[in-house]
Short mmCIF file of N, CA and C in Angstrom, two decimals:
data_model
loop_
_atom_site.label_atom_id
_atom_site.label_comp_id
_atom_site.label_asym_id
_atom_site.label_seq_id
_atom_site.Cartn_x
_atom_site.Cartn_y
_atom_site.Cartn_z
N MET A 217 -17.05 19.48 -22.80
CA MET A 217 -16.48 18.22 -22.36
C MET A 217 -17.48 17.10 -22.64
N ASP A 218 -16.98 16.02 -23.16
CA ASP A 218 -17.81 14.84 -23.43
C ASP A 218 -17.84 13.98 -22.16
N ILE A 219 -18.94 14.08 -21.42
CA ILE A 219 -19.05 13.39 -20.13
C ILE A 219 -18.92 11.88 -20.29
N LYS A 220 -19.57 11.33 -21.31
CA LYS A 220 -19.51 9.88 -21.52
C LYS A 220 -18.07 9.41 -21.73
N LYS A 221 -17.30 10.15 -22.54
CA LYS A 221 -15.91 9.78 -22.79
C LYS A 221 -15.06 9.90 -21.53
N GLN A 222 -15.33 10.92 -20.72
CA GLN A 222 -14.59 11.08 -19.48
C GLN A 222 -14.86 9.91 -18.53
N ILE A 223 -16.11 9.53 -18.42
CA ILE A 223 -16.47 8.41 -17.55
C ILE A 223 -15.81 7.13 -18.05
N GLU A 224 -15.85 6.90 -19.35
CA GLU A 224 -15.18 5.72 -19.93
C GLU A 224 -13.69 5.72 -19.62
N TYR A 225 -13.06 6.90 -19.75
CA TYR A 225 -11.63 7.01 -19.47
C TYR A 225 -11.34 6.58 -18.03
N TRP A 226 -12.07 7.14 -17.08
CA TRP A 226 -11.82 6.83 -15.67
C TRP A 226 -12.07 5.36 -15.36
N ILE A 227 -13.12 4.79 -15.90
CA ILE A 227 -13.44 3.39 -15.62
C ILE A 227 -12.44 2.45 -16.30
N ASN A 228 -12.10 2.70 -17.55
CA ASN A 228 -11.12 1.85 -18.24
C ASN A 228 -9.77 1.87 -17.53
N SER A 229 -9.35 3.05 -17.13
CA SER A 229 -8.08 3.18 -16.42
C SER A 229 -8.15 2.48 -15.06
N SER A 230 -9.28 2.59 -14.40
CA SER A 230 -9.50 1.93 -13.12
C SER A 230 -9.42 0.41 -13.26
N GLU A 231 -10.03 -0.12 -14.31
CA GLU A 231 -9.97 -1.57 -14.56
C GLU A 231 -8.54 -2.04 -14.76
N ASP A 232 -7.75 -1.27 -15.51
CA ASP A 232 -6.34 -1.62 -15.71
C ASP A 232 -5.58 -1.63 -14.39
N ASP A 233 -5.83 -0.63 -13.55
CA ASP A 233 -5.15 -0.57 -12.26
C ASP A 233 -5.52 -1.76 -11.38
N LEU A 234 -6.78 -2.15 -11.41
CA LEU A 234 -7.23 -3.28 -10.59
C LEU A 234 -6.58 -4.58 -11.07
N GLU A 235 -6.51 -4.77 -12.37
CA GLU A 235 -5.87 -5.97 -12.91
C GLU A 235 -4.39 -6.01 -12.50
N THR A 236 -3.71 -4.88 -12.63
CA THR A 236 -2.30 -4.81 -12.28
C THR A 236 -2.10 -5.01 -10.78
N ALA A 237 -3.00 -4.48 -9.97
CA ALA A 237 -2.92 -4.67 -8.51
C ALA A 237 -2.94 -6.16 -8.18
N GLY A 238 -3.82 -6.90 -8.82
CA GLY A 238 -3.90 -8.34 -8.59
C GLY A 238 -2.61 -9.05 -8.94
N LEU A 239 -2.03 -8.68 -10.08
CA LEU A 239 -0.77 -9.29 -10.50
C LEU A 239 0.34 -9.00 -9.50
N LEU A 240 0.41 -7.76 -9.06
CA LEU A 240 1.46 -7.38 -8.12
C LEU A 240 1.31 -8.09 -6.78
N ILE A 241 0.10 -8.13 -6.26
CA ILE A 241 -0.12 -8.78 -4.96
C ILE A 241 0.19 -10.27 -5.05
N ARG A 242 -0.21 -10.91 -6.14
CA ARG A 242 0.10 -12.34 -6.32
C ARG A 242 1.60 -12.59 -6.39
N ASN A 243 2.35 -11.59 -6.85
CA ASN A 243 3.80 -11.73 -6.99
C ASN A 243 4.57 -11.06 -5.85
N GLN A 244 3.90 -10.89 -4.71
CA GLN A 244 4.52 -10.38 -3.48
C GLN A 244 4.99 -8.92 -3.56
N LYS A 245 4.49 -8.16 -4.50
CA LYS A 245 4.75 -6.71 -4.57
C LYS A 245 3.54 -6.02 -3.93
N ILE A 246 3.38 -6.28 -2.64
CA ILE A 246 2.14 -5.96 -1.94
C ILE A 246 1.90 -4.47 -1.81
N LEU A 247 2.90 -3.69 -1.38
CA LEU A 247 2.65 -2.26 -1.17
C LEU A 247 2.21 -1.57 -2.46
N PHE A 248 2.91 -1.83 -3.55
CA PHE A 248 2.52 -1.18 -4.79
C PHE A 248 1.18 -1.72 -5.29
N GLY A 249 0.92 -2.99 -5.05
CA GLY A 249 -0.39 -3.55 -5.40
C GLY A 249 -1.51 -2.87 -4.65
N LEU A 250 -1.31 -2.61 -3.36
CA LEU A 250 -2.34 -1.93 -2.57
C LEU A 250 -2.46 -0.46 -2.98
N PHE A 251 -1.34 0.14 -3.36
CA PHE A 251 -1.38 1.50 -3.90
C PHE A 251 -2.29 1.54 -5.13
N LEU A 252 -2.17 0.54 -5.99
CA LEU A 252 -3.02 0.49 -7.18
C LEU A 252 -4.47 0.17 -6.84
N CYS A 253 -4.71 -0.55 -5.76
CA CYS A 253 -6.10 -0.74 -5.30
C CYS A 253 -6.71 0.63 -4.98
N HIS A 254 -5.94 1.45 -4.27
CA HIS A 254 -6.41 2.81 -3.97
C HIS A 254 -6.68 3.57 -5.27
N LEU A 255 -5.74 3.51 -6.20
CA LEU A 255 -5.87 4.25 -7.44
C LEU A 255 -7.09 3.79 -8.23
N CYS A 256 -7.35 2.50 -8.23
CA CYS A 256 -8.54 1.96 -8.89
C CYS A 256 -9.81 2.59 -8.34
N ILE A 257 -9.94 2.61 -7.03
CA ILE A 257 -11.15 3.16 -6.41
C ILE A 257 -11.20 4.67 -6.60
N GLU A 258 -10.07 5.33 -6.48
CA GLU A 258 -10.02 6.78 -6.72
C GLU A 258 -10.57 7.11 -8.10
N LYS A 259 -10.11 6.40 -9.11
CA LYS A 259 -10.55 6.68 -10.48
C LYS A 259 -12.02 6.36 -10.69
N ALA A 260 -12.49 5.28 -10.08
CA ALA A 260 -13.91 4.93 -10.21
C ALA A 260 -14.79 6.01 -9.56
N ILE A 261 -14.35 6.52 -8.42
CA ILE A 261 -15.10 7.60 -7.78
C ILE A 261 -15.03 8.86 -8.64
N LYS A 262 -13.89 9.12 -9.25
CA LYS A 262 -13.76 10.29 -10.12
C LYS A 262 -14.72 10.20 -11.31
N ALA A 263 -15.00 8.99 -11.79
CA ALA A 263 -16.01 8.84 -12.84
C ALA A 263 -17.36 9.34 -12.33
N HIS A 264 -17.65 9.07 -11.07
CA HIS A 264 -18.90 9.55 -10.47
C HIS A 264 -18.89 11.06 -10.26
N VAL A 265 -17.73 11.62 -9.95
CA VAL A 265 -17.63 13.07 -9.83
C VAL A 265 -17.99 13.71 -11.16
N VAL A 266 -17.47 13.16 -12.25
CA VAL A 266 -17.81 13.67 -13.58
C VAL A 266 -19.31 13.53 -13.83
N ARG A 267 -19.85 12.37 -13.51
CA ARG A 267 -21.29 12.14 -13.72
C ARG A 267 -22.14 13.14 -12.95
N CYS A 268 -21.77 13.38 -11.71
CA CYS A 268 -22.59 14.23 -10.83
C CYS A 268 -22.41 15.72 -11.07
N THR A 269 -21.20 16.13 -11.45
CA THR A 269 -20.92 17.56 -11.57
C THR A 269 -20.84 18.06 -13.00
N GLY A 270 -20.58 17.14 -13.94
CA GLY A 270 -20.38 17.56 -15.32
C GLY A 270 -19.03 18.23 -15.54
N ASN A 271 -18.16 18.13 -14.54
CA ASN A 271 -16.83 18.74 -14.61
C ASN A 271 -15.75 17.69 -14.39
N LEU A 272 -14.52 18.06 -14.76
CA LEU A 272 -13.40 17.19 -14.46
C LEU A 272 -13.24 17.10 -12.94
N PRO A 273 -12.83 15.95 -12.44
CA PRO A 273 -12.66 15.81 -10.99
C PRO A 273 -11.44 16.60 -10.51
N PRO A 274 -11.45 16.98 -9.24
CA PRO A 274 -10.28 17.69 -8.71
C PRO A 274 -9.06 16.77 -8.67
N LYS A 275 -7.90 17.38 -8.76
CA LYS A 275 -6.64 16.62 -8.73
C LYS A 275 -6.26 16.38 -7.27
N ILE A 276 -7.01 15.50 -6.67
CA ILE A 276 -6.83 15.17 -5.26
C ILE A 276 -7.01 13.66 -5.11
N HIS A 277 -6.41 13.10 -4.08
CA HIS A 277 -6.41 11.64 -3.92
C HIS A 277 -7.21 11.16 -2.71
N ASN A 278 -7.77 12.09 -1.96
CA ASN A 278 -8.51 11.76 -0.75
C ASN A 278 -9.88 11.19 -1.12
N LEU A 279 -10.08 9.91 -0.84
CA LEU A 279 -11.31 9.24 -1.25
C LEU A 279 -12.54 9.83 -0.58
N SER A 280 -12.45 10.17 0.69
CA SER A 280 -13.60 10.75 1.39
C SER A 280 -14.00 12.08 0.77
N PHE A 281 -13.03 12.90 0.44
CA PHE A 281 -13.30 14.19 -0.19
C PHE A 281 -14.00 13.99 -1.54
N LEU A 282 -13.49 13.04 -2.32
CA LEU A 282 -14.08 12.78 -3.63
C LEU A 282 -15.50 12.23 -3.51
N ILE A 283 -15.72 11.34 -2.56
CA ILE A 283 -17.06 10.77 -2.36
C ILE A 283 -18.07 11.87 -2.07
N GLU A 284 -17.64 12.87 -1.30
CA GLU A 284 -18.54 13.99 -0.96
C GLU A 284 -18.98 14.78 -2.18
N LYS A 285 -18.25 14.68 -3.27
CA LYS A 285 -18.59 15.40 -4.51
C LYS A 285 -19.60 14.63 -5.35
N THR A 286 -20.05 13.48 -4.85
CA THR A 286 -20.97 12.62 -5.60
C THR A 286 -22.27 12.43 -4.83
N ASP A 287 -23.17 11.67 -5.44
CA ASP A 287 -24.42 11.29 -4.76
C ASP A 287 -24.36 9.86 -4.23
N LEU A 288 -23.15 9.31 -4.13
CA LEU A 288 -22.98 7.93 -3.67
C LEU A 288 -23.25 7.80 -2.18
N ALA A 289 -23.88 6.71 -1.81
CA ALA A 289 -24.12 6.39 -0.40
C ALA A 289 -23.44 5.06 -0.11
N LEU A 290 -22.18 5.12 0.29
CA LEU A 290 -21.42 3.91 0.57
C LEU A 290 -21.81 3.33 1.92
N SER A 291 -21.71 2.02 2.02
CA SER A 291 -21.98 1.34 3.29
C SER A 291 -20.82 1.59 4.25
N GLU A 292 -21.03 1.23 5.49
CA GLU A 292 -19.98 1.39 6.49
C GLU A 292 -18.75 0.56 6.12
N SER A 293 -18.95 -0.65 5.62
CA SER A 293 -17.81 -1.49 5.25
C SER A 293 -17.08 -0.93 4.03
N GLN A 294 -17.81 -0.33 3.10
CA GLN A 294 -17.17 0.29 1.94
C GLN A 294 -16.35 1.51 2.37
N LEU A 295 -16.89 2.30 3.29
CA LEU A 295 -16.15 3.46 3.80
C LEU A 295 -14.91 3.03 4.57
N LEU A 296 -15.03 1.94 5.31
CA LEU A 296 -13.88 1.40 6.04
C LEU A 296 -12.79 0.96 5.07
N LEU A 297 -13.17 0.33 3.98
CA LEU A 297 -12.19 -0.04 2.96
C LEU A 297 -11.50 1.20 2.41
N CYS A 298 -12.26 2.24 2.12
CA CYS A 298 -11.67 3.49 1.61
C CYS A 298 -10.66 4.05 2.60
N ASP A 299 -10.98 4.00 3.90
CA ASP A 299 -10.02 4.45 4.92
C ASP A 299 -8.76 3.60 4.89
N THR A 300 -8.92 2.30 4.75
CA THR A 300 -7.77 1.39 4.67
C THR A 300 -6.92 1.71 3.45
N LEU A 301 -7.56 1.91 2.32
CA LEU A 301 -6.82 2.20 1.09
C LEU A 301 -6.06 3.52 1.18
N MET A 302 -6.60 4.49 1.90
CA MET A 302 -5.90 5.77 2.07
C MET A 302 -4.54 5.57 2.72
N PHE A 303 -4.43 4.59 3.58
CA PHE A 303 -3.17 4.30 4.25
C PHE A 303 -2.09 3.92 3.23
N TYR A 304 -2.50 3.25 2.16
CA TYR A 304 -1.53 2.77 1.17
C TYR A 304 -1.33 3.72 0.00
N GLN A 305 -2.19 4.68 -0.18
CA GLN A 305 -2.00 5.62 -1.28
C GLN A 305 -0.78 6.49 -1.04
N LEU A 306 -0.41 6.71 0.19
CA LEU A 306 0.73 7.56 0.50
C LEU A 306 2.05 6.94 0.08
N GLU A 307 2.13 5.62 0.08
CA GLU A 307 3.38 4.93 -0.18
C GLU A 307 4.02 5.35 -1.48
N GLY A 308 3.24 5.51 -2.52
CA GLY A 308 3.80 5.82 -3.82
C GLY A 308 4.13 7.27 -4.03
N ARG A 309 3.65 8.13 -3.15
CA ARG A 309 3.80 9.56 -3.38
C ARG A 309 4.76 10.25 -2.41
N TYR A 310 5.03 9.63 -1.28
CA TYR A 310 5.83 10.28 -0.26
C TYR A 310 7.00 9.40 0.14
N PRO A 311 8.18 9.65 -0.45
CA PRO A 311 9.36 8.86 -0.10
C PRO A 311 9.63 8.94 1.40
N GLY A 312 10.04 7.84 1.95
CA GLY A 312 10.34 7.79 3.37
C GLY A 312 9.17 7.33 4.22
N TYR A 313 7.97 7.27 3.65
CA TYR A 313 6.81 6.78 4.38
C TYR A 313 6.60 5.33 3.97
N TYR A 314 6.77 4.43 4.92
CA TYR A 314 6.64 3.01 4.63
C TYR A 314 5.64 2.36 5.57
N PRO A 315 4.40 2.21 5.12
CA PRO A 315 3.42 1.55 5.98
C PRO A 315 3.78 0.08 6.17
N LYS A 316 3.30 -0.48 7.25
CA LYS A 316 3.53 -1.90 7.52
C LYS A 316 2.88 -2.72 6.41
N ILE A 317 3.62 -3.69 5.91
CA ILE A 317 3.11 -4.55 4.85
C ILE A 317 2.19 -5.60 5.47
N PRO A 318 0.94 -5.66 5.03
CA PRO A 318 0.04 -6.67 5.58
C PRO A 318 0.40 -8.07 5.06
N SER A 319 -0.12 -9.07 5.71
CA SER A 319 0.12 -10.45 5.29
C SER A 319 -0.47 -10.67 3.89
N LYS A 320 -0.03 -11.75 3.27
CA LYS A 320 -0.55 -12.08 1.94
C LYS A 320 -2.06 -12.32 2.01
N ILE A 321 -2.51 -12.97 3.07
CA ILE A 321 -3.96 -13.23 3.23
C ILE A 321 -4.73 -11.92 3.36
N LYS A 322 -4.23 -11.00 4.21
CA LYS A 322 -4.89 -9.71 4.40
C LYS A 322 -4.86 -8.91 3.09
N SER A 323 -3.75 -8.97 2.38
CA SER A 323 -3.63 -8.25 1.11
C SER A 323 -4.64 -8.76 0.09
N LYS A 324 -4.80 -10.07 0.02
CA LYS A 324 -5.79 -10.64 -0.90
C LYS A 324 -7.21 -10.26 -0.49
N ASP A 325 -7.44 -10.16 0.82
CA ASP A 325 -8.75 -9.72 1.30
C ASP A 325 -9.03 -8.28 0.87
N ILE A 326 -8.04 -7.41 1.02
CA ILE A 326 -8.19 -6.02 0.58
C ILE A 326 -8.43 -5.97 -0.93
N LEU A 327 -7.69 -6.77 -1.68
CA LEU A 327 -7.88 -6.83 -3.13
C LEU A 327 -9.30 -7.27 -3.47
N ASN A 328 -9.79 -8.30 -2.82
CA ASN A 328 -11.15 -8.79 -3.09
C ASN A 328 -12.20 -7.75 -2.73
N GLN A 329 -12.00 -7.06 -1.61
CA GLN A 329 -12.93 -5.99 -1.25
C GLN A 329 -12.89 -4.86 -2.27
N THR A 330 -11.69 -4.57 -2.77
CA THR A 330 -11.54 -3.53 -3.80
C THR A 330 -12.29 -3.93 -5.06
N LYS A 331 -12.17 -5.20 -5.45
CA LYS A 331 -12.90 -5.69 -6.63
C LYS A 331 -14.40 -5.52 -6.44
N ASP A 332 -14.89 -5.87 -5.26
CA ASP A 332 -16.32 -5.74 -4.98
C ASP A 332 -16.77 -4.29 -5.03
N LEU A 333 -16.00 -3.40 -4.41
CA LEU A 333 -16.36 -1.98 -4.41
C LEU A 333 -16.30 -1.42 -5.83
N PHE A 334 -15.29 -1.81 -6.58
CA PHE A 334 -15.20 -1.34 -7.97
C PHE A 334 -16.44 -1.76 -8.76
N GLN A 335 -16.84 -3.01 -8.64
CA GLN A 335 -18.02 -3.48 -9.37
C GLN A 335 -19.27 -2.72 -8.94
N TRP A 336 -19.38 -2.44 -7.67
CA TRP A 336 -20.52 -1.67 -7.15
C TRP A 336 -20.51 -0.25 -7.74
N LEU A 337 -19.34 0.38 -7.72
CA LEU A 337 -19.22 1.73 -8.27
C LEU A 337 -19.53 1.75 -9.76
N LYS A 338 -19.02 0.78 -10.47
CA LYS A 338 -19.26 0.70 -11.92
C LYS A 338 -20.75 0.51 -12.21
N ALA A 339 -21.41 -0.32 -11.43
CA ALA A 339 -22.84 -0.58 -11.64
C ALA A 339 -23.69 0.66 -11.37
N LYS A 340 -23.20 1.57 -10.54
CA LYS A 340 -23.94 2.78 -10.21
C LYS A 340 -23.83 3.87 -11.27
N LEU A 341 -22.99 3.66 -12.26
CA LEU A 341 -22.81 4.71 -13.29
C LEU A 341 -23.98 4.78 -14.21
#
């Protein structure tokens, strides 16, 4: 396995998800936008799983589980964001589960925090 190519794949895909999340949230498609915020961070962490293990990441979406597979030391606020994003990752995968839609202001705050965490994760590669 080409580790460098795998990391590039996860980061490039993560960047696309983050860009799309911003577009969706700006256009009032908040739940799916927040789902993509989760996906962005999931993929960025998976790049670190590849870096740390030399293997493909597990096919799992739990951010805490994935973080444990790395050498990352997230701050309390970063971990809190990951917990928040987990709430929205379910929306796209489990029909009938509809989390409360946050306000546009709160959604933009989550998006901005996601952008910050993504940049931090990318810089750690």
